[in-house]
Amino acid sequence: MRLAKLEIALQDWAGTPCGCGRSAGHVAEDLLRIAQGQARSAVGALEGHAWSVPVLFLPAPAVTSVALAALADDIPPEARDQFLDLLLYMVAGDGTDFEGAARGLDLPALCRDIAAQGLWLLYREVASGRSVPAAGTAFEILTVVETNRARLHRVRDNSGELLPGHCRSGLCDDEWPADEGKN
Ligand SMILES: [Zn+2]
Ligand SMILES: [Zn+2]
């Protein structure tokens, strides 16, 4: 759990206002618990703090960075699933909260840029055969952050049973506003 822990330590939680109105220090503690496989639901723990559909709150970019570090790390499989779920929320944000907007930030764009840095971590999750639902989540994150649609569709069309039916059908590509691809 080295990389996730280091990335959590690197971020300025105390100086970041949380979506709940407190400082985001408690988000760091939640992320640590998730990385240790001790959290039941990462999405449940951080909703209202890192995001509230459809907007993202100020801790969102740091949460996105930690989720990627965790995917690169050696963590329990349940923790990996949780961070993938979390990452999907971070890239699916459709607006910036009042406080972030007042600072001139575009939080969804920031989170997508960070997530795009982990492109091959996400492809690895699809190709690994570890878990079909997790591969589906990784693929759905890719449908938002992958600019090379030919690559995305090539992987989709060659992944067979590694991907759930909804992803293989092409439906998941169309659900996201970021997708300009046509099937
Ligand atoms: Zn909070
Ligand atoms: Zn899907």
PDB file of C-alpha atoms in Angstrom, residues 38-124:
ATOM      1  CA  GLN A  38     -11.447  -1.467   5.392  1.00  0.00           C
ATOM      2  CA  ALA A  39     -14.175   0.629   3.798  1.00  0.00           C
ATOM      3  CA  ARG A  40     -17.434  -0.904   2.702  1.00  0.00           C
ATOM      4  CA  SER A  41     -18.186   1.665   0.070  1.00  0.00           C
ATOM      5  CA  ALA A  42     -15.776   4.318  -1.115  1.00  0.00           C
ATOM      6  CA  VAL A  43     -18.580   5.994  -3.018  1.00  0.00           C
ATOM      7  CA  GLY A  44     -20.754   6.038   0.099  1.00  0.00           C
ATOM      8  CA  ALA A  45     -17.900   7.417   2.214  1.00  0.00           C
ATOM      9  CA  LEU A  46     -16.977  10.282  -0.094  1.00  0.00           C
ATOM     10  CA  GLU A  47     -20.296  11.360  -1.597  1.00  0.00           C
ATOM     11  CA  GLY A  48     -21.116  14.831  -0.324  1.00  0.00           C
ATOM     12  CA  HIS A  49     -17.401  15.441   0.268  1.00  0.00           C
ATOM     13  CA  ALA A  50     -15.624  15.004  -3.104  1.00  0.00           C
ATOM     14  CA  TRP A  51     -18.778  15.392  -5.198  1.00  0.00           C
ATOM     15  CA  SER A  52     -22.524  15.689  -5.140  1.00  0.00           C
ATOM     16  CA  VAL A  53     -24.071  14.754  -8.480  1.00  0.00           C
ATOM     17  CA  PRO A  54     -23.665  16.531 -10.850  1.00  0.00           C
ATOM     18  CA  VAL A  55     -20.962  18.802  -9.373  1.00  0.00           C
ATOM     19  CA  LEU A  56     -17.478  18.105  -8.064  1.00  0.00           C
ATOM     20  CA  PHE A  57     -16.087  19.678  -4.891  1.00  0.00           C
ATOM     21  CA  LEU A  58     -12.554  20.985  -4.297  1.00  0.00           C
ATOM     22  CA  PRO A  59     -11.056  17.692  -2.969  1.00  0.00           C
ATOM     23  CA  ALA A  60     -11.959  15.927  -6.257  1.00  0.00           C
ATOM     24  CA  PRO A  61      -8.617  16.337  -8.109  1.00  0.00           C
ATOM     25  CA  ALA A  62      -6.651  15.059  -5.090  1.00  0.00           C
ATOM     26  CA  VAL A  63      -9.047  12.121  -4.745  1.00  0.00           C
ATOM     27  CA  THR A  64      -8.537  11.363  -8.444  1.00  0.00           C
ATOM     28  CA  SER A  65      -4.737  11.353  -7.996  1.00  0.00           C
ATOM     29  CA  VAL A  66      -4.984   9.018  -5.031  1.00  0.00           C
ATOM     30  CA  ALA A  67      -7.302   6.653  -6.911  1.00  0.00           C
ATOM     31  CA  LEU A  68      -4.764   6.363  -9.741  1.00  0.00           C
ATOM     32  CA  ALA A  69      -1.858   5.828  -7.355  1.00  0.00           C
ATOM     33  CA  ALA A  70      -3.931   3.118  -5.691  1.00  0.00           C
ATOM     34  CA  LEU A  71      -4.571   1.380  -9.031  1.00  0.00           C
ATOM     35  CA  ALA A  72      -0.810   1.315  -9.628  1.00  0.00           C
ATOM     36  CA  ASP A  73      -0.269  -0.022  -6.127  1.00  0.00           C
ATOM     37  CA  ASP A  74      -0.443  -3.466  -4.599  1.00  0.00           C
ATOM     38  CA  ILE A  75      -3.770  -3.245  -2.753  1.00  0.00           C
ATOM     39  CA  PRO A  76      -6.511  -5.781  -1.928  1.00  0.00           C
ATOM     40  CA  PRO A  77      -8.856  -6.593  -4.873  1.00  0.00           C
ATOM     41  CA  GLU A  78     -11.857  -5.094  -3.030  1.00  0.00           C
ATOM     42  CA  ALA A  79      -9.915  -1.852  -2.570  1.00  0.00           C
ATOM     43  CA  ARG A  80      -9.083  -1.843  -6.286  1.00  0.00           C
ATOM     44  CA  ASP A  81     -12.790  -2.169  -7.132  1.00  0.00           C
ATOM     45  CA  GLN A  82     -13.629   0.690  -4.779  1.00  0.00           C
ATOM     46  CA  PHE A  83     -11.059   3.035  -6.284  1.00  0.00           C
ATOM     47  CA  LEU A  84     -12.322   2.242  -9.789  1.00  0.00           C
ATOM     48  CA  ASP A  85     -15.864   3.120  -8.680  1.00  0.00           C
ATOM     49  CA  LEU A  86     -14.568   6.334  -7.147  1.00  0.00           C
ATOM     50  CA  LEU A  87     -12.643   7.237 -10.286  1.00  0.00           C
ATOM     51  CA  LEU A  88     -15.762   6.784 -12.400  1.00  0.00           C
ATOM     52  CA  TYR A  89     -17.537   9.405 -10.278  1.00  0.00           C
ATOM     53  CA  MET A  90     -14.548  11.746 -10.549  1.00  0.00           C
ATOM     54  CA  VAL A  91     -14.503  11.668 -14.371  1.00  0.00           C
ATOM     55  CA  ALA A  92     -18.311  11.811 -14.659  1.00  0.00           C
ATOM     56  CA  GLY A  93     -18.603  15.181 -12.909  1.00  0.00           C
ATOM     57  CA  ASP A  94     -20.584  17.688 -14.890  1.00  0.00           C
ATOM     58  CA  GLY A  95     -19.819  20.929 -13.083  1.00  0.00           C
ATOM     59  CA  THR A  96     -17.778  22.754 -10.472  1.00  0.00           C
ATOM     60  CA  ASP A  97     -19.240  23.720  -7.127  1.00  0.00           C
ATOM     61  CA  PHE A  98     -19.575  27.384  -6.137  1.00  0.00           C
ATOM     62  CA  GLU A  99     -16.333  27.484  -4.164  1.00  0.00           C
ATOM     63  CA  GLY A 100     -14.288  25.894  -6.950  1.00  0.00           C
ATOM     64  CA  ALA A 101     -15.855  28.136  -9.578  1.00  0.00           C
ATOM     65  CA  ALA A 102     -15.034  31.208  -7.463  1.00  0.00           C
ATOM     66  CA  ARG A 103     -11.392  30.129  -7.724  1.00  0.00           C
ATOM     67  CA  GLY A 104     -11.682  29.866 -11.507  1.00  0.00           C
ATOM     68  CA  LEU A 105     -11.354  26.064 -11.465  1.00  0.00           C
ATOM     69  CA  ASP A 106     -12.934  23.607 -13.876  1.00  0.00           C
ATOM     70  CA  LEU A 107     -12.923  20.573 -11.592  1.00  0.00           C
ATOM     71  CA  PRO A 108     -14.314  18.027 -14.102  1.00  0.00           C
ATOM     72  CA  ALA A 109     -11.629  19.007 -16.643  1.00  0.00           C
ATOM     73  CA  LEU A 110      -8.919  18.790 -13.967  1.00  0.00           C
ATOM     74  CA  CYS A 111     -10.070  15.344 -12.879  1.00  0.00           C
ATOM     75  CA  ARG A 112     -10.276  14.040 -16.429  1.00  0.00           C
ATOM     76  CA  ASP A 113      -6.768  15.305 -17.183  1.00  0.00           C
ATOM     77  CA  ILE A 114      -5.424  13.526 -14.110  1.00  0.00           C
ATOM     78  CA  ALA A 115      -7.322  10.321 -14.918  1.00  0.00           C
ATOM     79  CA  ALA A 116      -6.029  10.408 -18.514  1.00  0.00           C
ATOM     80  CA  GLN A 117      -2.501  10.087 -17.119  1.00  0.00           C
ATOM     81  CA  GLY A 118      -3.490   6.615 -15.945  1.00  0.00           C
ATOM     82  CA  LEU A 119      -4.743   5.462 -19.337  1.00  0.00           C
ATOM     83  CA  TRP A 120      -2.729   2.242 -19.409  1.00  0.00           C
ATOM     84  CA  LEU A 121      -3.587   1.365 -15.822  1.00  0.00           C
ATOM     85  CA  LEU A 122      -7.198   1.354 -16.981  1.00  0.00           C
ATOM     86  CA  TYR A 123      -6.459  -0.706 -20.090  1.00  0.00           C
ATOM     87  CA  ARG A 124      -4.560  -3.151 -17.909  1.00  0.00           C
TER      88      ARG A 124
END
